[in-house]
Coordinates of C-alpha atoms in Angstrom, one line a residue:
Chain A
X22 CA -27.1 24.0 14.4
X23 CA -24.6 25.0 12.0
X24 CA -22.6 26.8 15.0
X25 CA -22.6 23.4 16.6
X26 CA -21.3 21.8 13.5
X27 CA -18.5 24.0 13.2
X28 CA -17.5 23.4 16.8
X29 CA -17.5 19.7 16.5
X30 CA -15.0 20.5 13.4
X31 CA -12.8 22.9 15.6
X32 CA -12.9 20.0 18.0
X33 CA -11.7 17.3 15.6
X34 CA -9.3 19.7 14.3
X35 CA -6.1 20.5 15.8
X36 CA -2.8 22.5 14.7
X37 CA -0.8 20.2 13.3
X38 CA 2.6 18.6 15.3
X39 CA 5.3 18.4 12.7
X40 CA 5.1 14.9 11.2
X41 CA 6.2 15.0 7.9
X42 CA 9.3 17.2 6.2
X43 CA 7.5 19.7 4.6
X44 CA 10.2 20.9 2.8
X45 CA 11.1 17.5 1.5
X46 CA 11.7 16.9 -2.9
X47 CA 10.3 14.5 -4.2
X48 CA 12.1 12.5 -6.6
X49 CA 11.5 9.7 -8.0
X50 CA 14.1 6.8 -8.7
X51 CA 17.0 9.8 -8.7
X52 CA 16.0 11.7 -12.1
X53 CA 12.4 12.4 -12.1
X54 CA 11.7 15.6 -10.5
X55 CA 8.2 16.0 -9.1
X56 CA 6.6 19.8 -8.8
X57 CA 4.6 19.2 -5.0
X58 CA 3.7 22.8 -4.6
X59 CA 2.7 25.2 -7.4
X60 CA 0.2 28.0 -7.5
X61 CA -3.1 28.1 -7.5
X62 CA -5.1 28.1 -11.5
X63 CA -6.9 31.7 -11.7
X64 CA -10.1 29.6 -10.9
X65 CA -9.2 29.4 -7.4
X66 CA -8.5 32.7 -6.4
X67 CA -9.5 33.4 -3.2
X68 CA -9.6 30.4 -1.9
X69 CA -6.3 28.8 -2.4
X70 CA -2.9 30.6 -3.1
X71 CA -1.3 27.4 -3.5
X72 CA -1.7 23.7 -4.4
X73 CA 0.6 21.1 -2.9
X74 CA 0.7 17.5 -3.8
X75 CA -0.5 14.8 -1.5
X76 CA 2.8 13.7 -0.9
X77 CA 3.8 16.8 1.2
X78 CA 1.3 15.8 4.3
X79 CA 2.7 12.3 4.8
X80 CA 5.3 11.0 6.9
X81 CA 8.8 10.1 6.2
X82 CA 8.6 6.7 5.9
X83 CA 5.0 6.9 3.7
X84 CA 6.9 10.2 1.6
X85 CA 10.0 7.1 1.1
X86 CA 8.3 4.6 -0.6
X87 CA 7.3 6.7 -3.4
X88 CA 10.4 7.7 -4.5
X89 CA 11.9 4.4 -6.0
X90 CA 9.5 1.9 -8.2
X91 CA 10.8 -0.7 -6.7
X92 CA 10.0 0.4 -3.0
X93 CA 6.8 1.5 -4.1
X94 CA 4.3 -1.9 -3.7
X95 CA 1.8 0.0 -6.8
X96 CA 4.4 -1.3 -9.7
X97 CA 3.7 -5.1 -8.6
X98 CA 0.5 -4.3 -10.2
X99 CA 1.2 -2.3 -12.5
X100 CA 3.1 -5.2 -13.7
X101 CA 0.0 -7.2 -13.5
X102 CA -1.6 -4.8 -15.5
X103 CA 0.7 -4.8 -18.7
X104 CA 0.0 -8.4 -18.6
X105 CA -3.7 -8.1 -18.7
X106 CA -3.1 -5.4 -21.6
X107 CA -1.3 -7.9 -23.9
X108 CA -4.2 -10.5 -23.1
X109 CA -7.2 -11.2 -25.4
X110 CA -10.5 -10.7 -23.6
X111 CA -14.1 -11.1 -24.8
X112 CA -15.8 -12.2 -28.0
X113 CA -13.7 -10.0 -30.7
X114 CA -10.4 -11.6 -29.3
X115 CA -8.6 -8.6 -29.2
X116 CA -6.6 -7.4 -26.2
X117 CA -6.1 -3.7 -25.2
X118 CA -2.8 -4.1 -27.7
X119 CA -4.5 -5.5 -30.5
X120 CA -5.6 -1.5 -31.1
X121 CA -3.4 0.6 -28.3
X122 CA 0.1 -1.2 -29.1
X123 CA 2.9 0.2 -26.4
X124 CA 1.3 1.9 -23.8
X125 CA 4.1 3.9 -23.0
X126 CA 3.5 4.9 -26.5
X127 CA -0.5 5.6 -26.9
X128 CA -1.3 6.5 -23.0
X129 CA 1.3 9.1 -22.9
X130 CA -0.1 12.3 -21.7
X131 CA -3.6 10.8 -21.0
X132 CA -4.1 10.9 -17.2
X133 CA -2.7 14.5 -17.4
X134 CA -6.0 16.0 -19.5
X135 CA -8.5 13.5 -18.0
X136 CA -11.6 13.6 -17.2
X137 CA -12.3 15.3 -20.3
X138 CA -15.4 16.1 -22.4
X139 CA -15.6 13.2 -24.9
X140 CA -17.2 14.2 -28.2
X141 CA -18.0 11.0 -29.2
X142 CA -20.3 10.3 -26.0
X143 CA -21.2 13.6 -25.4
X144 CA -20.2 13.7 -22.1
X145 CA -17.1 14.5 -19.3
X146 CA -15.4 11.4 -18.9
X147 CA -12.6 9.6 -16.6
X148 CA -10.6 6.7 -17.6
X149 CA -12.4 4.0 -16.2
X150 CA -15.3 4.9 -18.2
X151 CA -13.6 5.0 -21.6
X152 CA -11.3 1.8 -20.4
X153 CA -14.8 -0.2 -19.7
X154 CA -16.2 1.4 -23.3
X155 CA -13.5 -0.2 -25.2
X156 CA -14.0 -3.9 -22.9
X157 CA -17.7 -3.4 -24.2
X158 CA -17.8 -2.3 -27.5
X159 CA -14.3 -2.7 -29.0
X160 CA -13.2 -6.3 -27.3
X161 CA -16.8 -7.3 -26.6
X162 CA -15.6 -8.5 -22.7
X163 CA -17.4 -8.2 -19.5
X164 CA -17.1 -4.1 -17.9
X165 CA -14.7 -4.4 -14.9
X166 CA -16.3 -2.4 -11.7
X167 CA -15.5 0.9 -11.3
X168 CA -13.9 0.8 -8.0
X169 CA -12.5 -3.2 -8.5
X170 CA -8.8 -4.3 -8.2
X171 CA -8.6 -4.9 -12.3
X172 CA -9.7 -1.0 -12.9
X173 CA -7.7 0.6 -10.5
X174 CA -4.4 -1.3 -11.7
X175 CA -5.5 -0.7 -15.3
X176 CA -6.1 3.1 -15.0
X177 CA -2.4 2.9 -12.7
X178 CA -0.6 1.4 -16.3
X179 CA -2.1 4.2 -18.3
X180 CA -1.3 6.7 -15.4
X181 CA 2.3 6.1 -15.4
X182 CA 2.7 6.9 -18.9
X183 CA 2.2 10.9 -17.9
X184 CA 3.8 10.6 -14.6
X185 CA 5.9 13.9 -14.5
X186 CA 3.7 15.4 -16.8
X187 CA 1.9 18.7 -15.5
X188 CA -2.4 18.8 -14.3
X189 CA -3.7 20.3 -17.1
X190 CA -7.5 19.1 -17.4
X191 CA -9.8 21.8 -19.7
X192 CA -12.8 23.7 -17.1
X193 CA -14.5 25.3 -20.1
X194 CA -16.2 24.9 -23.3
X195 CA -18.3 21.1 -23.2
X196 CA -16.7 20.4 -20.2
X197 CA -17.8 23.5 -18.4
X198 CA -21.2 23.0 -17.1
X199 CA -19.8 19.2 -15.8
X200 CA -17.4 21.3 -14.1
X201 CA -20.1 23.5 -12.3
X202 CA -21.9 20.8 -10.8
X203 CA -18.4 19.2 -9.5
X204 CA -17.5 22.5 -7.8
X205 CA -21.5 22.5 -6.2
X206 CA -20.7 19.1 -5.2
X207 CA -17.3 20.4 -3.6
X208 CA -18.8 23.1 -1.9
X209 CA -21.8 21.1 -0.7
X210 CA -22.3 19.8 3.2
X211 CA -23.2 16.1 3.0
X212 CA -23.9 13.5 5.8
X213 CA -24.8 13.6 9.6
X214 CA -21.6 15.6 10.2
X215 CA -22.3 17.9 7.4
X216 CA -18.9 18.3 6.1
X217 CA -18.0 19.5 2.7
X218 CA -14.9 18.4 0.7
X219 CA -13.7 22.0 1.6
X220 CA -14.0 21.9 5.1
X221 CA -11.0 19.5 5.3
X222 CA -9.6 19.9 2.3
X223 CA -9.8 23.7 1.5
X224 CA -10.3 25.0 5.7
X225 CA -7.8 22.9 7.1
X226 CA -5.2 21.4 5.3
X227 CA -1.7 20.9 7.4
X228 CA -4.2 20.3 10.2
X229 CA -4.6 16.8 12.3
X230 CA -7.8 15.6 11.8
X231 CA -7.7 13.1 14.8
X232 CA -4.6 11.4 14.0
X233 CA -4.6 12.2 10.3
X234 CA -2.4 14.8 8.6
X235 CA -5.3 16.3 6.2
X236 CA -4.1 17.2 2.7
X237 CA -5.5 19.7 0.5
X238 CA -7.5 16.1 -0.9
X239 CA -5.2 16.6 -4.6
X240 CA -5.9 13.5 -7.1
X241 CA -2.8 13.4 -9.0
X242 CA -1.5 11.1 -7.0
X243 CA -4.1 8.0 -8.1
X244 CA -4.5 5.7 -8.1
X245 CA -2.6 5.3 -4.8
X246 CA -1.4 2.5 -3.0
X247 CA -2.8 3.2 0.5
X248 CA -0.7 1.5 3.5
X249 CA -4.3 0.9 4.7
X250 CA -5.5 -1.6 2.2
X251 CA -2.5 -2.3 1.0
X252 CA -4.0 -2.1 -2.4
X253 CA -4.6 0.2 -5.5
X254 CA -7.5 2.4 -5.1
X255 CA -9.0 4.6 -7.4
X256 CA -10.5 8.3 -7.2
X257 CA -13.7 7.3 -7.0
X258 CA -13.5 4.7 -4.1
X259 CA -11.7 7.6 -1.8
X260 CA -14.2 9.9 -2.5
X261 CA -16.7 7.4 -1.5
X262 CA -14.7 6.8 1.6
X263 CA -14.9 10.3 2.7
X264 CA -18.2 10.8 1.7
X265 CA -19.0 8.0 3.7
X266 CA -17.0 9.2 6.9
X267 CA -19.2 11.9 6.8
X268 CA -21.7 9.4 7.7
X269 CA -23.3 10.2 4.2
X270 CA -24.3 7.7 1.6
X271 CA -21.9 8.0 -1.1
X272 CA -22.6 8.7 -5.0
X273 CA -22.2 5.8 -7.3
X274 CA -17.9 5.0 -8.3
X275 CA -18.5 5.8 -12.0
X276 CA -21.5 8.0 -11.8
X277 CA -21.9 11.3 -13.6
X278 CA -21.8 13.2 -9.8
X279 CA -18.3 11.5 -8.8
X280 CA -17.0 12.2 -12.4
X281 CA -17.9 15.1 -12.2
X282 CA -16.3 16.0 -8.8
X283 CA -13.4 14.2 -10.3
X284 CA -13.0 16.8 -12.7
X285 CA -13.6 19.8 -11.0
X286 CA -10.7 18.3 -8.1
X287 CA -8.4 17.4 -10.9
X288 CA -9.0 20.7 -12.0
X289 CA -7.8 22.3 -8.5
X290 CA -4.7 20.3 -9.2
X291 CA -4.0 22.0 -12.5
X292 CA -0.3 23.1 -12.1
X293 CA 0.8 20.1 -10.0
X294 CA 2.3 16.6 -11.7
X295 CA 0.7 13.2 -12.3
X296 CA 2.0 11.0 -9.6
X297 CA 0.8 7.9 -10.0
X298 CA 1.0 5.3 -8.9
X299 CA 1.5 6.6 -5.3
X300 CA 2.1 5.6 -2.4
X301 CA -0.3 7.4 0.9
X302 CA -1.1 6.2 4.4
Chain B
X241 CA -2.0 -22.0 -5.4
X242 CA -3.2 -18.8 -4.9
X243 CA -4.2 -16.4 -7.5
X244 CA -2.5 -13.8 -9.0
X245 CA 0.8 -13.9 -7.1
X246 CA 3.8 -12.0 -8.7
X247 CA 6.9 -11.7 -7.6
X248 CA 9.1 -8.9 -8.2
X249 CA 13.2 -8.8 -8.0
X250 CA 15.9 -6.1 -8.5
X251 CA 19.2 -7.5 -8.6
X252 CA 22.5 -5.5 -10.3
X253 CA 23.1 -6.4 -13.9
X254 CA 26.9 -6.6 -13.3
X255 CA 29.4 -6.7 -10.2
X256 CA 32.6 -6.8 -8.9
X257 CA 34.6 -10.0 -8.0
X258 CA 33.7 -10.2 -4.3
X259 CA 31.2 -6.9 -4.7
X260 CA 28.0 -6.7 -1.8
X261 CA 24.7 -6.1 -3.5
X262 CA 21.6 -4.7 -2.6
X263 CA 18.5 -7.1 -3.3
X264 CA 15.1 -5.8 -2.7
X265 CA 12.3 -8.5 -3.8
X266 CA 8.2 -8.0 -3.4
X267 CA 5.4 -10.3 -3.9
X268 CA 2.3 -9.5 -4.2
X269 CA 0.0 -11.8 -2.0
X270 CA -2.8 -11.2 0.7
X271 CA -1.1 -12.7 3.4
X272 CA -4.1 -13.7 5.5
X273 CA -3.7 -13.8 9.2
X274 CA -5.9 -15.8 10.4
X275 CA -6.6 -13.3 12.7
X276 CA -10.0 -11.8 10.8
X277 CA -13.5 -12.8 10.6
X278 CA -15.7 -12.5 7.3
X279 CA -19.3 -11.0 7.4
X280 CA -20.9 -14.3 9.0
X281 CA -18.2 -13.5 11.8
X282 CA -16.5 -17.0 10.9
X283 CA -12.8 -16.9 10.9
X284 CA -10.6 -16.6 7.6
X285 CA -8.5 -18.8 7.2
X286 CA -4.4 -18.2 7.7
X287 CA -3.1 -18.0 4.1
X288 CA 0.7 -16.6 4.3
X289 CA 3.9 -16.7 2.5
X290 CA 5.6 -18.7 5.3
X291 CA 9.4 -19.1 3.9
X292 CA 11.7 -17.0 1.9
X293 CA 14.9 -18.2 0.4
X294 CA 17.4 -16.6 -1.7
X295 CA 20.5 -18.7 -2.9
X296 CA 23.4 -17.6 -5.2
X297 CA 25.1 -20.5 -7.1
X298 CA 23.8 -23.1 -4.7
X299 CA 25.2 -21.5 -1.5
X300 CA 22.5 -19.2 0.7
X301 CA 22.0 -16.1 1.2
X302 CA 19.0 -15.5 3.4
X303 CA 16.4 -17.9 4.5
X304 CA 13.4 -16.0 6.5
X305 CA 10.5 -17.4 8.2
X306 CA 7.7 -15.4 7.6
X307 CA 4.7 -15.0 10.1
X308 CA 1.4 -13.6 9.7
X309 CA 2.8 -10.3 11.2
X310 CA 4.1 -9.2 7.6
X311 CA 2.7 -6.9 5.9
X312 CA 0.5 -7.8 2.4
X313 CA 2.5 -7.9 -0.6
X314 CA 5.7 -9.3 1.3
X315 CA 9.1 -7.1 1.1
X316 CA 12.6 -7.7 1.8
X317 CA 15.7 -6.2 1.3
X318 CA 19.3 -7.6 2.3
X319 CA 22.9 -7.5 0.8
X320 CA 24.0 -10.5 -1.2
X321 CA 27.8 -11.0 -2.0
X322 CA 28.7 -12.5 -5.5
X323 CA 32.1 -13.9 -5.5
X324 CA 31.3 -15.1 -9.4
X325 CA 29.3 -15.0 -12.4
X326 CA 26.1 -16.7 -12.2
X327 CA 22.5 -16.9 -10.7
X328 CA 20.6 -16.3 -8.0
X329 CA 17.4 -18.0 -7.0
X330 CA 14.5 -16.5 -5.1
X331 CA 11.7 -18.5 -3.6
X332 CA 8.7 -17.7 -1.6
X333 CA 7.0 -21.1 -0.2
X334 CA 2.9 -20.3 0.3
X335 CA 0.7 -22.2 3.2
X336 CA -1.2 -23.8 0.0
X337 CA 2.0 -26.0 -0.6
X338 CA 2.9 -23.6 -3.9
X339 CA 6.7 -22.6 -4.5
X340 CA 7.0 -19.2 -6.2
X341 CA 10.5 -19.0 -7.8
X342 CA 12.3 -16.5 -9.5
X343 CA 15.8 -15.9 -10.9
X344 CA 18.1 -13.4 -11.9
X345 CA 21.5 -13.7 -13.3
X346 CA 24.4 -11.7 -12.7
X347 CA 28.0 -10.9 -14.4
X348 CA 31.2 -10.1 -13.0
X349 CA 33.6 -8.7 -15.1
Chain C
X27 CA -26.9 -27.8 35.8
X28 CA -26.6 -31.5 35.6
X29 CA -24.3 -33.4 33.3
X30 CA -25.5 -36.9 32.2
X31 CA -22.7 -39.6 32.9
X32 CA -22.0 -39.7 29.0
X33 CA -21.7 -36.1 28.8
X34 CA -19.4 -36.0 32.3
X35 CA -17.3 -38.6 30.2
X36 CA -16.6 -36.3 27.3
X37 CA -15.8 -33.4 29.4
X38 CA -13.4 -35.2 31.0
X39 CA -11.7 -36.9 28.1
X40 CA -11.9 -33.0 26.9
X41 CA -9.7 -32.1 30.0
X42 CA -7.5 -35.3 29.2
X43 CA -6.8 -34.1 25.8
X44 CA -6.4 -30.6 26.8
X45 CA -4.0 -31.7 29.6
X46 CA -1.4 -33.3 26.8
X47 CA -1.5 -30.6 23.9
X48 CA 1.7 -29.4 23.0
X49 CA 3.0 -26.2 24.1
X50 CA 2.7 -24.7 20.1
X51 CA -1.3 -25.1 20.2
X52 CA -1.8 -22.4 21.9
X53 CA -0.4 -18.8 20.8
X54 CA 3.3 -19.0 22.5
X55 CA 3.9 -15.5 24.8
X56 CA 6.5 -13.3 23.5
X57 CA 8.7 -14.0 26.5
X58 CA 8.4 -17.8 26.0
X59 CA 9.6 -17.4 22.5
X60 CA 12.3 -15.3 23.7
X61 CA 13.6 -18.2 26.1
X62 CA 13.0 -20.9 23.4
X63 CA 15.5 -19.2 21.1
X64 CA 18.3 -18.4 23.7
X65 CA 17.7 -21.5 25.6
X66 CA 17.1 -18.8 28.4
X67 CA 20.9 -17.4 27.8
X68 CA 21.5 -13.8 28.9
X69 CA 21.1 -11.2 26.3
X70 CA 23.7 -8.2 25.2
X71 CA 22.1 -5.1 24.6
X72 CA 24.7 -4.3 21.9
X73 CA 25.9 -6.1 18.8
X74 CA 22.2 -5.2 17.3
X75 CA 20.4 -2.4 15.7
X76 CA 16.4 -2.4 15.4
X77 CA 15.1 0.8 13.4
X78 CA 11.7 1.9 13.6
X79 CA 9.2 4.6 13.3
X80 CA 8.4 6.5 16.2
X81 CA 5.1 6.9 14.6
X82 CA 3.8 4.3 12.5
X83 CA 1.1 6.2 9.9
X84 CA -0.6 3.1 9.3
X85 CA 0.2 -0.2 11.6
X86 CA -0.5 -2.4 8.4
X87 CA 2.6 -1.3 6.9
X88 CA 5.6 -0.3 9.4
X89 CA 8.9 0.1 8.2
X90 CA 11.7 -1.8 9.7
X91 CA 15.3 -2.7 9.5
X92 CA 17.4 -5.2 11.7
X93 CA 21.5 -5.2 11.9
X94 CA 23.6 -7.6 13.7
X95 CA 27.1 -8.2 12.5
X96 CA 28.0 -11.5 12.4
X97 CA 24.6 -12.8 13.4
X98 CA 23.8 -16.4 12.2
X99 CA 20.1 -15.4 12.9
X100 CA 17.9 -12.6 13.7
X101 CA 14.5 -13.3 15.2
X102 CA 11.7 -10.2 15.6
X103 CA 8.7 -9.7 18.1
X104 CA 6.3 -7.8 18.0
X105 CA 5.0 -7.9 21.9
X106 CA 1.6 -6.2 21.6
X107 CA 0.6 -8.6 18.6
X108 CA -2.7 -11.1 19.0
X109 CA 0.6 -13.7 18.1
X110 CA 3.8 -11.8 19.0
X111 CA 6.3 -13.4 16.1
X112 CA 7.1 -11.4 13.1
X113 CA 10.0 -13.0 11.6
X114 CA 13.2 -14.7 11.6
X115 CA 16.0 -14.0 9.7
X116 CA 19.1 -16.8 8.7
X117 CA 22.1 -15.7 7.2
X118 CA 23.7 -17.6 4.8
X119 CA 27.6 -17.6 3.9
X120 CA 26.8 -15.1 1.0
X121 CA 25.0 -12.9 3.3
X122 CA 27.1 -9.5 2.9
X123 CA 25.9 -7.8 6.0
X124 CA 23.8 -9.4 8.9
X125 CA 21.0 -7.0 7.9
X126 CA 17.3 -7.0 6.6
X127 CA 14.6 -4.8 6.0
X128 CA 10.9 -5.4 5.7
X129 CA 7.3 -4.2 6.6
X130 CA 5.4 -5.6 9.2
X131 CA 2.1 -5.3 10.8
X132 CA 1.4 -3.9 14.3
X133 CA -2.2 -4.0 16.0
X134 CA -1.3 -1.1 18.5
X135 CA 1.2 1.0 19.9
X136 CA 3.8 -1.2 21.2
X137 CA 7.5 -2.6 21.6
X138 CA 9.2 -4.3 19.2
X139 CA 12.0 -6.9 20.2
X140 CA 14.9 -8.4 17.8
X141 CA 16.8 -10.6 18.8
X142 CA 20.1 -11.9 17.3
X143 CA 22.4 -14.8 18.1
X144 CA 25.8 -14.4 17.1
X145 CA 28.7 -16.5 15.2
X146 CA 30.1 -17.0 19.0
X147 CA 26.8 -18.3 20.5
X148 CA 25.7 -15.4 22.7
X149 CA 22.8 -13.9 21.8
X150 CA 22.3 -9.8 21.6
X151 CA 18.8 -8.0 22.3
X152 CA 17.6 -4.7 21.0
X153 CA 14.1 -2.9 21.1
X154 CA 11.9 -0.1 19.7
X155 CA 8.7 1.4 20.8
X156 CA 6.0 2.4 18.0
X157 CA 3.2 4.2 18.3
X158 CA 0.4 3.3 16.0
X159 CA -1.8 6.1 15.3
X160 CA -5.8 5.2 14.9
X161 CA -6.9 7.5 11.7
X162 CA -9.3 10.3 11.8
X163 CA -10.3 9.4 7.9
X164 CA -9.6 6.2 7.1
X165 CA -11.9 6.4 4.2

């Protein structure tokens, strides 16, 4: 069975025509230099040597719009979002501002260190989950789903204020054992096809999946703008994409097993920059 | 009109007498084809951005028909001269009847 | 299958109506549009640039750019389209170049056409092939 599985990969599989300029530098706007390849954290030794950024696997047209803001379609919400930031939601009319002031100010370096163990909660947790704390117990407003339009442009504001700043999320201490169970979930063969993250994302990176380039499945990109739904999409809605395209039935978007497979992925990305918002096909 | 349209513009602070400038502009809207069915299988309505106009001082500069071909989140970009000081004028007419406008001025010194 | 007189009535006043629509109620072919726009006047294939992706990653958003110097007016197909238009581009007296880009949607691999009549009347044609890849992972 498993041999059979493995062939079926082999078979979707195929060495990779050159589509995209490997080589290519991605900056951003004309100044801001973005680090795409870097090597590996000690924690992946022997399995990768190095990580490279998203952007690396995509074609030259997709690689273009990501290196000016105003080609990039993500800012238009990102806009939207620093409006909903300065507006007063739910029953303690406060907005984000009334507490967080200049985002560019209080999010700065954020997105770099999360998901992170919050002592407060006792728990690892993204930004989505402390976004929707603050709509709930700070502003007293409605939570906003985890995988909805509103979150993903939210969590692309506070992004932007550590884009350029290096992957540096903490593996050990509270955070360790959330970390664990991430890299079990990584590791783990899910759905008819019985494909892990690492069997695309680890076994065969630079390969052509069908007619997709696979990358090495890196989060510092999100959220991205995908050319597909020409939208904002967060970590956790990709992951349930690929979990269901291995005709599995996906964890819950802001559920303790896709947080913590967000952590243990953003941890393979320690090294690499915050991207987002990006741009990917 | 539709909700949560938001156009975007980036036009040159300053210029030269006579100076070509590069305008990009982006708008965020769905631009429903009226190609695609919902769950029930009944057909969604077309709801596009159907016109595009940019004028500087009164005279044009581009006027584009849009069809349901473009792309969500409509973007253009084209090269405007600006023989003078003053302002250009973006607008963006939507199927619903609603005129998104936008303008930017410009000095040349 | 019989029809009822009444119901042979409707179908005809059907046909009737059907008989008299005007040519725009039905989706217009992309060589008909073509021949509405140069009043079926023969086409220079220089004078105008189309660029494209050879590969489209995702035919929801492709890439393009059209140049025609001294154009008054660009117009864009998309042949393999359920409706083949895409666009039409008039320039205005401030227009600095006869140029334009945007990003357009294509349902399959196919040709694109532009299409550009010039300050002199004579029109100009260019066109681009793209292939539109069908993802492995759309997720």
């Amino acid at each position: 069975m498993k041999r059979l599985h493995m062939a079926l990969l082999a078979a979707l599989v195929s060495a990779s025509p050159v589509l995209a300029d490997e080589e290519a530098e991605l900056v951003i706007n004309g100044d801001l230099h973005i680090v795409t390849r870097a090597p590996a954290a000690p924690h992946l030794e022997g399995h990768l040597d190095e990580v490279i950024s998203g952007w690396v696997f995509r074609s030259d047209e997709t690689q273009a719009l990501q290196m000016d803001d105003f080609d990039n379609p993500g800012m238009v919400f990102v806009d939207r979002a620093m409006e909903v930031w300065n507006t007063v939601d739910g029953s303690e009319g406060k907005s984000c501002a009334s507490c967080h002031n200049d985002p560019a100010e209080s999010m700065k370096g954020i997105r770099a260190v999360y998901p992170k163990w919050v002592e407060s909660a006792k728990e690892v947790r993204g930004i989505p989950a402390q976004v929707n704390d603050c709509r709930e117990n700070r502003m007293g407003a409605k939570p906003w789903k985890y995988e909805g339009n509103e979150m993903a442009e939210m969590e692309a504001l506070i992004t932007l204020q550590s884009r350029g700043m290096t992957v540096d999320v903490a593996i050990d201490g509270p955070a360790q054992s959330t970390w664990e169970r991430g890299k079990e979930i990584y590791y783990t063969r899910y759905g008819q096809l019985e494909l892990s993250c690492a069997n695309c994302h680890e076994n065969n990176f630079g390969n052509m999946i069908r007619a997709d380039h696979l990358s090495q499945g890196q989060i510092n990109g999100f959220p991205a703008y995908r050319l597909k739904n020409t939208k904002l999409n967060t970590v956790h809605d990709r992951f349930k994409g690929c979990v269901r395209d291995t005709r599995g039935v996906p964890f819950k978007p802001g559920g303790a097993e896709f947080t913590a497979l967000e952590l243990y992925v953003a941890s393979r990305g320690n090294g690499l920059m915050i991207e987002g918002p990006s741009v990917r096909n | 009109m539709a909700s949560g349209v938001k156009p975007r513009v980036k036009v040159p602070k300053t210029a030269a007498a006579g100076e070509a400038v590069v305008i990009k502009t982006l708008i965020s809207h769905e631009m429903e084809s009226g190609q695609r069915k919902d769950k029930e299988g009944k057909v969604i309505p077309r709801s596009i951005i159907n016109r595009f106009t940019c004028d500087f001082n009164g005279q044009n500069v581009i006027d584009v028909t849009l069809e349901p071909a473009i792309s969500t989140n409509p973007y253009f970009q084209f090269e405007a001269t600006v023989p003078e000081t003053g302002e250009f004028v973006f607008t963006w007419h939507d199927d619903d009847g609603s005129v998104y406008e936008d303008k930017q001025s410009i000095t040349v010194g | 299958m019989t029809f009822t007189r009444r119901e042979t009535l409707a179908l005809g006043l059907g046909a009737a109506a059907l008989s008299v629509l005007p040519i725009h109620a039905r989706a217009a072919t992309w060589d008909e549009l073509i021949a509405e726009f140069t009043g079926g006047a023969a086409m220079a294939d220089t004078g105008i640039t189309l660029t494209a992706p050879e590969i489209a990653e995702n035919g929801n958003t492709v890439p393009i750019d059209v140049a025609a110097p001294g154009a008054t007016a660009i117009m864009v197909l998309a042949t393999g389209n359920p409706t083949p238009p895409v666009a039409t581009f008039n320039f205005g007296p401030l227009a600095a170049s006869q140029a334009a880009s945007t990003r357009i949607r294509l349902a399959k691999t196919q040709d694109l056409i532009a299409i550009a009549k010039l300050a002199d009347g004579s029109f100009a044609k260019a066109q681009a092939t793209v292939k539109v890849t069908i993802g492995g992972c759309g997720g």
